[in-house]
Short mmCIF file of C-alpha atoms and ligand atoms in Angstrom, two decimals:
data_model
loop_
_atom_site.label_atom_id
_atom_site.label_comp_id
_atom_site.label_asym_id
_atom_site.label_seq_id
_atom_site.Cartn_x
_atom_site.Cartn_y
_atom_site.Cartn_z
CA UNK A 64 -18.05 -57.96 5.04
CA UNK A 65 -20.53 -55.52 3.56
CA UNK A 66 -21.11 -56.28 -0.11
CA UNK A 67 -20.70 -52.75 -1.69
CA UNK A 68 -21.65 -54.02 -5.01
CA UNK A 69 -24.52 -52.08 -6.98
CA UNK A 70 -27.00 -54.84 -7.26
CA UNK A 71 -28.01 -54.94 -11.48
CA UNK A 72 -30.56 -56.24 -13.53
CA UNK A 73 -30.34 -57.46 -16.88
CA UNK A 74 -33.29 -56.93 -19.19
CA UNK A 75 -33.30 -59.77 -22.77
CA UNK A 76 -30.99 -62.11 -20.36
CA UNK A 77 -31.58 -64.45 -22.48
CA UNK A 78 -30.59 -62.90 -25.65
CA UNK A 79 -26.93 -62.89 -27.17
CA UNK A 80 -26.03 -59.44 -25.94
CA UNK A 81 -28.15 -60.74 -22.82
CA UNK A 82 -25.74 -63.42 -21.97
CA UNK A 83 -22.74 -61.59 -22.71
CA UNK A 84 -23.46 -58.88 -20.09
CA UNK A 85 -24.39 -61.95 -17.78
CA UNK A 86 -20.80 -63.15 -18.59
CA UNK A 87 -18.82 -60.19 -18.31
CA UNK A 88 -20.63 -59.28 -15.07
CA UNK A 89 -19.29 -62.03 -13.06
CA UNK A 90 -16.98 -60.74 -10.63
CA UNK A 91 -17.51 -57.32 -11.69
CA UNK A 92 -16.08 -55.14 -9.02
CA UNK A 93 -18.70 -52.54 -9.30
CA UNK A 94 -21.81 -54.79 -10.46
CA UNK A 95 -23.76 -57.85 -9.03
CA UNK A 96 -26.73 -59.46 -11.24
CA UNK A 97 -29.61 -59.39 -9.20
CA UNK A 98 -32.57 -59.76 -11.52
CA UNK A 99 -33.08 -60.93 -14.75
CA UNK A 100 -36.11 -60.28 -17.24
CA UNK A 101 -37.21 -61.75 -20.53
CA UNK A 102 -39.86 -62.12 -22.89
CA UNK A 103 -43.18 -64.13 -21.43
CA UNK A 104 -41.43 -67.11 -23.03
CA UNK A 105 -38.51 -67.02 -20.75
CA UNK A 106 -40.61 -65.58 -17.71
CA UNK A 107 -41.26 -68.07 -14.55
CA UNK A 108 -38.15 -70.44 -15.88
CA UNK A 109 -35.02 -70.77 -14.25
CA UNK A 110 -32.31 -69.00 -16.23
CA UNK A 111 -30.01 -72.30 -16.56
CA UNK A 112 -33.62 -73.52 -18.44
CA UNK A 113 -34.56 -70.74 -20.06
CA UNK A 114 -31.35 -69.86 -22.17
CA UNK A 115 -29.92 -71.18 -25.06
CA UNK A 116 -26.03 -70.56 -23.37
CA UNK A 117 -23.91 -69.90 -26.58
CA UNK A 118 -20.86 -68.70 -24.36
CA UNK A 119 -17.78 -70.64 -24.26
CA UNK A 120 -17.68 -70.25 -20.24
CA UNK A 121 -20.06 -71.57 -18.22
CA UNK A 122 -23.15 -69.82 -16.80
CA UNK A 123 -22.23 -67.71 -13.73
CA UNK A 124 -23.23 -70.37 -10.55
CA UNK A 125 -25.15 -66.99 -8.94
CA UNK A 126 -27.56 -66.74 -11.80
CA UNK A 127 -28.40 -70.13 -13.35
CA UNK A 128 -30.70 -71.01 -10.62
CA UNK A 129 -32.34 -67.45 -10.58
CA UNK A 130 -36.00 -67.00 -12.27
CA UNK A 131 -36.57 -65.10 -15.14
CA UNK A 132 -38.92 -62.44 -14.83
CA UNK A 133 -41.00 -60.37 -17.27
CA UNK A 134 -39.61 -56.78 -18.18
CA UNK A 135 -41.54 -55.23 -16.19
CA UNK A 136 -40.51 -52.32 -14.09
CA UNK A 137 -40.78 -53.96 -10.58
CA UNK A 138 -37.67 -55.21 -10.35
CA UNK A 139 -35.81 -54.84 -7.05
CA UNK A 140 -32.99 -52.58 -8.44
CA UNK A 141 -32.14 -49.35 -9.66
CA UNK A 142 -30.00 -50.14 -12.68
CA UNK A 143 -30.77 -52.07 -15.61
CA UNK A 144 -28.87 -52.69 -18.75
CA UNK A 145 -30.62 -53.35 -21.57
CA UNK A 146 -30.12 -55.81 -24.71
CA UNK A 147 -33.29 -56.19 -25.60
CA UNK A 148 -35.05 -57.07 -28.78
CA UNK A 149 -35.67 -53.55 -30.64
CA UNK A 150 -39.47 -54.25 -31.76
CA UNK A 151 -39.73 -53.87 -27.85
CA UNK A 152 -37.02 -52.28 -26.65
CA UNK A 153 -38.07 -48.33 -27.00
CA UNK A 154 -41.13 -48.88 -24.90
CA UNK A 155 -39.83 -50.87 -21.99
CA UNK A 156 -37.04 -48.99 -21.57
CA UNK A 157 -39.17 -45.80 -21.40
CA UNK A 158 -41.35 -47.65 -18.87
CA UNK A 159 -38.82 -48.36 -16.53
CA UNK A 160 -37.29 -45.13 -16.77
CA UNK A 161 -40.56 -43.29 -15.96
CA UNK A 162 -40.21 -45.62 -12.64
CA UNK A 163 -37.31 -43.79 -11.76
CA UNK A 164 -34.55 -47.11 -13.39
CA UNK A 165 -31.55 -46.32 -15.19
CA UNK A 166 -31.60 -47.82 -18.39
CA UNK A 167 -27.93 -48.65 -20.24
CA UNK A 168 -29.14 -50.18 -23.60
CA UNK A 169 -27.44 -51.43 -26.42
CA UNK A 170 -30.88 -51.28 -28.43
CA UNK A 171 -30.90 -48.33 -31.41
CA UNK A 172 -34.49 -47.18 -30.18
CA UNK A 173 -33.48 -44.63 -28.10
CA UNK A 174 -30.21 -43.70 -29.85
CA UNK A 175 -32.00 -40.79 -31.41
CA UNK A 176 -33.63 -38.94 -28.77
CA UNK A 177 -32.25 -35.43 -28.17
CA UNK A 178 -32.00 -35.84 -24.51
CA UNK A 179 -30.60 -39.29 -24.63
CA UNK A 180 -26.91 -39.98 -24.86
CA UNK A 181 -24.87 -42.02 -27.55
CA UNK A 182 -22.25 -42.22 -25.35
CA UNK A 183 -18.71 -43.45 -26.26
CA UNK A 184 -16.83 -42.93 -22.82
CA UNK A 185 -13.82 -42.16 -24.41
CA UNK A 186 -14.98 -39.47 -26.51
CA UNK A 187 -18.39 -37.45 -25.10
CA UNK A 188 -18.47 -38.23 -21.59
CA UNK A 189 -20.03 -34.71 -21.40
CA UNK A 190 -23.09 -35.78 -23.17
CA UNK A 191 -23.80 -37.43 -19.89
CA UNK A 192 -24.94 -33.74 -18.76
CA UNK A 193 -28.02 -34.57 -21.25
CA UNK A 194 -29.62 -37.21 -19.17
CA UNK A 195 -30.33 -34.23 -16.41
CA UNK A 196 -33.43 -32.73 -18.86
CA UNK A 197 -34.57 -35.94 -19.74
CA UNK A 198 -38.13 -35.66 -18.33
CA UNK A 199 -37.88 -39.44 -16.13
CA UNK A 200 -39.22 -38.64 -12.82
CA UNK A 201 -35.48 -39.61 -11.47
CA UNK A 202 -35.10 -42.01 -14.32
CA UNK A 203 -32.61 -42.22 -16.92
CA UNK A 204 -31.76 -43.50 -20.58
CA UNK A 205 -28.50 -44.24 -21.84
CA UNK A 206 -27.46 -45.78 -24.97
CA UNK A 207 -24.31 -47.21 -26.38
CA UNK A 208 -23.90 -47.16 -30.51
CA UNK A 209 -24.26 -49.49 -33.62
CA UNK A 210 -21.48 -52.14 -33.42
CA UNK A 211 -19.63 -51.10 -36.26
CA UNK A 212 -20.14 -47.54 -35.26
CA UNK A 213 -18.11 -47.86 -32.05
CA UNK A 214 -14.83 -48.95 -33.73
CA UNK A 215 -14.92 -46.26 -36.75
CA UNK A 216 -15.52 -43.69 -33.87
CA UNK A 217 -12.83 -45.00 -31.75
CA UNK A 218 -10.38 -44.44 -34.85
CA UNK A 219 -11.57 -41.23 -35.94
CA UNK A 220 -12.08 -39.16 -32.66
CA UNK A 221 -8.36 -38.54 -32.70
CA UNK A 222 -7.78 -37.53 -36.12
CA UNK A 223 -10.45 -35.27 -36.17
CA UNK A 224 -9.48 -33.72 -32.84
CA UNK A 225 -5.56 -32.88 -34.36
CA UNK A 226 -6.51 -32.61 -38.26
CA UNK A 227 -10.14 -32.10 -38.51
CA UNK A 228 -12.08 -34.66 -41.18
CA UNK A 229 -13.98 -33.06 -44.18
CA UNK A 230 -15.16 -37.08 -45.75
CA UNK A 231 -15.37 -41.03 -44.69
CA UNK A 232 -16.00 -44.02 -47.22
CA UNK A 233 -16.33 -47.19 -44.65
CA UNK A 234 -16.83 -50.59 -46.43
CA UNK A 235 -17.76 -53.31 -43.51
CA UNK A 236 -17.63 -56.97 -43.19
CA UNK A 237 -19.25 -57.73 -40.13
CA UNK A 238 -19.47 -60.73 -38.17
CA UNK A 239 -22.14 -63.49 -37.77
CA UNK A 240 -23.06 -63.06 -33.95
CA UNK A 241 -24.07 -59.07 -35.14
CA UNK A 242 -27.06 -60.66 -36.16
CA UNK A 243 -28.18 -62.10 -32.68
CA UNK A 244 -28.96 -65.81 -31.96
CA UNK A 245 -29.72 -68.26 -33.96
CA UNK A 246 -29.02 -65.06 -36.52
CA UNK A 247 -28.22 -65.94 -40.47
CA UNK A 248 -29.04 -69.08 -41.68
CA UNK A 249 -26.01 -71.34 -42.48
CA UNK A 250 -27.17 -71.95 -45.92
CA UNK A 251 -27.47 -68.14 -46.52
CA UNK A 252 -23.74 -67.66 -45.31
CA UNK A 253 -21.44 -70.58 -45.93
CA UNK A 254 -19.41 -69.94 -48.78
CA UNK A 255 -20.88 -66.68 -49.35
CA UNK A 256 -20.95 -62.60 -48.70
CA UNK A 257 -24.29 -61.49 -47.73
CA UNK A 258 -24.06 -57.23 -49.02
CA UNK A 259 -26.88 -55.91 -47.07
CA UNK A 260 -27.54 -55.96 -43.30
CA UNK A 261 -30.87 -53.97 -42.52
CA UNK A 262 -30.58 -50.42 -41.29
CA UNK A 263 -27.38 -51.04 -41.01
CA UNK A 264 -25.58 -48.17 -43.23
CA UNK A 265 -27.64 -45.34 -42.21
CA UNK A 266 -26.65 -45.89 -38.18
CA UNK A 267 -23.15 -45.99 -39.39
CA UNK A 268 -23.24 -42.74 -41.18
CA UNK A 269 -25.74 -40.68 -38.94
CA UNK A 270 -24.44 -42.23 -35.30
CA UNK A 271 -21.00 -40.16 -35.41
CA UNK A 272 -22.36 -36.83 -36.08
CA UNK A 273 -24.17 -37.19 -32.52
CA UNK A 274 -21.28 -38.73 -30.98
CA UNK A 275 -18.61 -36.30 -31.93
CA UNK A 276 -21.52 -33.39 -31.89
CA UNK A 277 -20.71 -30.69 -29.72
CA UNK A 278 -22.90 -30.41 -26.32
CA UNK A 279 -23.84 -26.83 -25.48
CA UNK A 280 -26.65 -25.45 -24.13
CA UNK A 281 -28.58 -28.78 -23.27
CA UNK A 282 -28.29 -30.09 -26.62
CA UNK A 283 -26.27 -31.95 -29.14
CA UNK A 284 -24.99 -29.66 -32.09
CA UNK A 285 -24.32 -33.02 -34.85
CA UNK A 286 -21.05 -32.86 -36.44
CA UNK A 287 -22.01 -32.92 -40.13
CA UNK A 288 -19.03 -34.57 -41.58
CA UNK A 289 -19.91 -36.85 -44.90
CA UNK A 290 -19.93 -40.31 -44.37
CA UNK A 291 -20.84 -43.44 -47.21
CA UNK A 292 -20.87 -46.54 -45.51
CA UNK A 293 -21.53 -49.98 -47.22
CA UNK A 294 -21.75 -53.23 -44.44
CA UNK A 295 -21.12 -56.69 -45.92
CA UNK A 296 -22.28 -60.32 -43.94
CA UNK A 297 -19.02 -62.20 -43.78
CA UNK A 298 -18.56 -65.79 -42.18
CA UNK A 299 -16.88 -64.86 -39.38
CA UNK A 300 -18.22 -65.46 -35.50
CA UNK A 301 -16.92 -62.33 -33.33
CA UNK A 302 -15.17 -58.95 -34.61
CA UNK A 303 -15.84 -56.28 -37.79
CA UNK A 304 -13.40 -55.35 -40.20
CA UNK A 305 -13.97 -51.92 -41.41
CA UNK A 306 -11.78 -50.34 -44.51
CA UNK A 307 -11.91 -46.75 -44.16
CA UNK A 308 -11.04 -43.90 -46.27
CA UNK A 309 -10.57 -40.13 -44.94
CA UNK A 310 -10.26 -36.93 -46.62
CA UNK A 311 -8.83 -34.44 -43.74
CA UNK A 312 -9.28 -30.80 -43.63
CA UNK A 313 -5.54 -30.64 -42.65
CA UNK A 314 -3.70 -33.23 -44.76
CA UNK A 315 -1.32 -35.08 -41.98
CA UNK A 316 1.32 -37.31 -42.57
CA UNK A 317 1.46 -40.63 -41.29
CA UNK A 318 3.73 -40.59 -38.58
CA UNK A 319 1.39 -37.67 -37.49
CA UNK A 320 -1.61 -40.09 -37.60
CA UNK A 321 0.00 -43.13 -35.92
CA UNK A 322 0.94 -40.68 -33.04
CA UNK A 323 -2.53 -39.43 -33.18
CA UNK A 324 -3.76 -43.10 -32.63
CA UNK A 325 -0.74 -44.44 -30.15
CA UNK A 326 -1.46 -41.22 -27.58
CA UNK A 327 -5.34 -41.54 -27.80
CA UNK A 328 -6.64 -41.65 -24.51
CA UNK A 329 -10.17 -40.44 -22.48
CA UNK A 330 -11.97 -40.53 -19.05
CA UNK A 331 -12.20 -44.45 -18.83
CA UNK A 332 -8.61 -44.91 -18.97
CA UNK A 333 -8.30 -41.30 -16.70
CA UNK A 334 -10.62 -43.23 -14.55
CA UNK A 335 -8.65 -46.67 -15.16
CA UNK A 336 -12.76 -47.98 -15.01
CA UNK A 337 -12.28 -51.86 -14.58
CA UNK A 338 -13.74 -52.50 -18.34
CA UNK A 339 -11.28 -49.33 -19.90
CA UNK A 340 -8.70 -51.33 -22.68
CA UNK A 341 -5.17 -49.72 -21.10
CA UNK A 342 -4.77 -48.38 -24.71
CA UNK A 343 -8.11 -47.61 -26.54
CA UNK A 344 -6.28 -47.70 -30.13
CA UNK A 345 -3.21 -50.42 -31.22
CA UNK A 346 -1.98 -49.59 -34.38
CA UNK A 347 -0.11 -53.00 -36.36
CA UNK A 348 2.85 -52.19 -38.78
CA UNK A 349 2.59 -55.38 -39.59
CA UNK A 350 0.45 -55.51 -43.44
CA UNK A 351 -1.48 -58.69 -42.64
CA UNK A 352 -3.11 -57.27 -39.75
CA UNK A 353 -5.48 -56.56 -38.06
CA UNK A 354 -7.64 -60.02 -38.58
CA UNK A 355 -10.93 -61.13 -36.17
CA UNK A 356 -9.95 -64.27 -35.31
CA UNK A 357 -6.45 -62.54 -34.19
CA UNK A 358 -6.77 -59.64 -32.38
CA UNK A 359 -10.84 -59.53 -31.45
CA UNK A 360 -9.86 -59.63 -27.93
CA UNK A 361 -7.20 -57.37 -27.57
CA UNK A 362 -7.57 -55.54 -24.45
CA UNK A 363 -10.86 -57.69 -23.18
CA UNK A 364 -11.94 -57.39 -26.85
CA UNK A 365 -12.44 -53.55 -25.82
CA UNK A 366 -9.70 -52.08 -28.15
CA UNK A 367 -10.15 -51.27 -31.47
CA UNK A 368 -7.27 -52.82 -33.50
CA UNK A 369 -5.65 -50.52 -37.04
CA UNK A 370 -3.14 -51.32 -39.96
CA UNK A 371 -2.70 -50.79 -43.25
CA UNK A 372 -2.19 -47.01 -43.16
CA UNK A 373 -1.59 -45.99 -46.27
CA UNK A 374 -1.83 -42.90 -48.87
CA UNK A 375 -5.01 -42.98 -51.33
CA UNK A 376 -5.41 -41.87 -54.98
CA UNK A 377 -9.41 -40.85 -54.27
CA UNK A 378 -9.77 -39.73 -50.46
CA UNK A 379 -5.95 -39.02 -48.47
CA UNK A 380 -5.30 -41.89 -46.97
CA UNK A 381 -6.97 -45.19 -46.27
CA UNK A 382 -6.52 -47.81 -43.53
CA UNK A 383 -8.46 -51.42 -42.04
CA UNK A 384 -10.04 -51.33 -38.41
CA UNK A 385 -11.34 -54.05 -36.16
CA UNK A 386 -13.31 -54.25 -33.65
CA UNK A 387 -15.18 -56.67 -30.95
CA UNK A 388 -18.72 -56.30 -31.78
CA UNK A 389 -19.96 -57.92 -28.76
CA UNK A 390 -17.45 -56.55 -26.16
CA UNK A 391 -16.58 -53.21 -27.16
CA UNK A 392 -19.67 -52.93 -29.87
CA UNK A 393 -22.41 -54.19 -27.54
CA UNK A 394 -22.37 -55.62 -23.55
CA UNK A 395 -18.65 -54.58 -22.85
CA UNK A 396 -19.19 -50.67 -24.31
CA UNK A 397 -22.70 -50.62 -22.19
CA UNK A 398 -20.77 -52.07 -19.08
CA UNK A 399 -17.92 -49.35 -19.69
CA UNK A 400 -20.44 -46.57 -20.20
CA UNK A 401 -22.08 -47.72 -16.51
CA UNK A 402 -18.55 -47.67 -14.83
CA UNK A 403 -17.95 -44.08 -16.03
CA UNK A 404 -21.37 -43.36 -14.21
CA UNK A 405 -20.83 -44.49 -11.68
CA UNK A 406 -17.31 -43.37 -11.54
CA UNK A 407 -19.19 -39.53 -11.71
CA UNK A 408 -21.50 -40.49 -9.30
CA UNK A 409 -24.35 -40.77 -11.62
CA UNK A 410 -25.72 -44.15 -10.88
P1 LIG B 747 -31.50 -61.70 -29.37
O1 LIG B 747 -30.44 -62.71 -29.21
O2 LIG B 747 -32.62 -61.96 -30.33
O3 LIG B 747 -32.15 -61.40 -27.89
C1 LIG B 747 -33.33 -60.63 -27.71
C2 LIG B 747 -33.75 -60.62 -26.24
O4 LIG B 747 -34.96 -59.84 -26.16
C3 LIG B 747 -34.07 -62.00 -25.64
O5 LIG B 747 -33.69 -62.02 -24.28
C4 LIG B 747 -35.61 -62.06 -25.73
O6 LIG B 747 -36.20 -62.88 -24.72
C5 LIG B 747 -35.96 -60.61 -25.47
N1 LIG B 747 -37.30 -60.32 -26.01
C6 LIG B 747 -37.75 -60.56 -27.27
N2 LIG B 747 -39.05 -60.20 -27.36
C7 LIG B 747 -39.41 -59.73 -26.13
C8 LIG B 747 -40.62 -59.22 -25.58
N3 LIG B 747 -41.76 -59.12 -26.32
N4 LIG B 747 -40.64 -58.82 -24.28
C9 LIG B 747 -39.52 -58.91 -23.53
N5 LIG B 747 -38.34 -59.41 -23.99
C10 LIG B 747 -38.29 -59.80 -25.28
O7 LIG B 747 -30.89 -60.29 -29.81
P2 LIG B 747 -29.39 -59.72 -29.55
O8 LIG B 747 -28.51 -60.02 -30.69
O9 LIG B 747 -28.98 -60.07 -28.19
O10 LIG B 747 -29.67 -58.15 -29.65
C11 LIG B 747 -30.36 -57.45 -28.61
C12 LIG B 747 -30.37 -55.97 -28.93
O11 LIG B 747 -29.03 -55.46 -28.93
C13 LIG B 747 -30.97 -55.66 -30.29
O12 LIG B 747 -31.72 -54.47 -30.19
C14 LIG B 747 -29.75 -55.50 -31.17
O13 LIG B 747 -30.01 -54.67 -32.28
C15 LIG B 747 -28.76 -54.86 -30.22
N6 LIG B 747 -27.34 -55.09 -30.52
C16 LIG B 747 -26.86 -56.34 -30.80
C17 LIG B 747 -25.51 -56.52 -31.07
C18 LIG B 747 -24.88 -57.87 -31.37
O14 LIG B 747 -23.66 -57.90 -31.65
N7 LIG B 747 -25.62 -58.98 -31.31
C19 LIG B 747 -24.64 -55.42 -31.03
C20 LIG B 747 -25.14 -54.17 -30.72
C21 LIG B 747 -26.49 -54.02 -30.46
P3 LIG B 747 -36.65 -64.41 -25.02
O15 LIG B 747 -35.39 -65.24 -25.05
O16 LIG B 747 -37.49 -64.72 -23.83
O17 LIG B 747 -37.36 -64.42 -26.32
#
């Protein structure tokens, strides 16, 4: 039988975000790794040599035995997604786009481009329409957001579309495998809350006024609603917790919200895309909940999990979200963003 499968490359393969796309790939209805690229270090090796395999499933059998090559842009496919190491990441991805490649990347290099999309398929699937003035000779750029980004987004998006959002405080406590491979030391984090992660709270209060910014016109018009956001280490190995408060523009009430949240659907689940959670947003009544080690992977860990709704003194109301930082916050999102390409006949 003809194998309809796009054939894939992965570029950092060897990385943590690397070898999650390698392991959410396998069997992918709509995806086939092909080719696989890393830094000269890995380049030459066989990938079963080459990688330090942190997954709890083994290595796909169709890509252990392949060779890793160097990111360059001959690689015998048209589609690449990205996880690559950001000190490198803007200019290979540019390189490979100017060869006529679609890039997917989960790298923040490109996040900022004007032409480039920071695409959350459930909310601005029509900031795909950017990638048709990006100047690529046939190539395109795509990027996915910040990890904790993606969740806050997720929860917002539908109480800003019924109630409109005039402030956001978001305190995080993110997870250990945020910070890549071998990532904080265990002496830095074992009995301990690190309150700083690089760069962190900037993405987390500039990356949502692009997403929810309103295309028109070839460009991006950026939301401008205020956001603080403080992100905290915590010793935990997969899924951020994120306590949020929102002031609305139109105070709801909290049945309003939770109906907000329960009917909360876009084009992945329109598209039922093979990597679209059924139901983007479950909301837990439940006042112990949400918790990582719980309800991470909800939905193939693509959901973003709420509780604790509740009225507060300084903003008007508060609530805790969680989300899968390297499903839905890194390889999963990138995967989901492809499928809704391809789905539009984009890739
Ligand atoms: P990582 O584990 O350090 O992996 C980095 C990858 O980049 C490796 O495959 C590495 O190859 C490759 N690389 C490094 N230097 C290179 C060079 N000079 N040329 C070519 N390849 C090179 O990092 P990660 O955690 O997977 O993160 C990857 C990217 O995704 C980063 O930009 C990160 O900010 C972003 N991200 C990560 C997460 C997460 O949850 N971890 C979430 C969202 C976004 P070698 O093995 O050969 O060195």
């Amino acid at each position: 039988m003809e194998n309809k499968k796009i054939p894939v490359g992965v570029l950092g393969a060897t990385g943590s975000v690397g070898q999650k796309f390698i392991q959410l790939l396998e069997g992918h209805p709509y995806f086939e790794v092909t080719e696989l690229a890393a830094s000269e270090r890995s380049a030459g090796k066989l990938y079963k040599d080459a990688v330090n395999w942190i997954l709890s499933t083994p290595i796909p059998e169709n890509v252990a035995n392949k060779t890793v090559k160097e990111c360059k842009p001959n690689l015998d496919v048209k589609v690449v997604f990205s996880g690559l190491d950001s000190s490198v990441a803007g200019e290979v991805e540019t390189e490979f786009a100017k060869k006529g490649y679609t890039v997917i990347s989960n790298s923040k290099n490109h996040r900022t481009d004007s032409d480039v999309p920071l695409l959350v398929p459930e909310i601005n699937a029509d900031h795909l329409e950017l990638i048709k003035s990006q100047k690529y000779n046939g190539g395109a750029i795509v990027t996915n957001p910040n990890c904790s980004t993606i969740g806050l987004v997720l929860a917002l998006k539908p109480l800003i579309d019924n109630f409109g959002i005039e402030a956001v405080n978001v305190v995080t406590m993110q997870a250990l495998s945020g910070a890549g491979y071998p990532g904080v030391s265990s002496l830095d984090i074992i009995d301990n809350v690190i309150p700083f992660i690089g760069g962190e709270e900037s993405k987390l209060e500039s990356e949502p006024q692009k997403i929810f910014g309103k295309y028109s016109g070839g460009i991006i018009e950026h939301l401008g609603i205020k956001i603080s956001a403080q992100c905290n280490r915590v010793q935990v190995i997969d899924g951020h917790t994120e306590c949020v408060q929102v002031k609305f523009k139109n105070k709801p009430t909290i049945e309003q919200i939770k109906k907000a949240w329960a009917e909360f659907k876009g084009e992945p689940q329109k598209y039922n895309l093979p990597f679209a959670p059924i139901q983007p947003l479950h909301y837990f009544e439940e006042d112990r909940y949400p918790q990582p080690r719980i309800h991470r992977n909800i939905d193939k860990g693509m959901a973003t999990s709420i509780g604790r709704l509740r009225e507060c003194p300084l903003f008007d109301y508060k609530f805790v979200i969680l989300s899968h930082n390297t499903n839905r916050g890194a390889a999963g999102g990138a995967l989901l963003c492809g499928e809704l390409m391809k789905a539009k006949g984009l890739i």
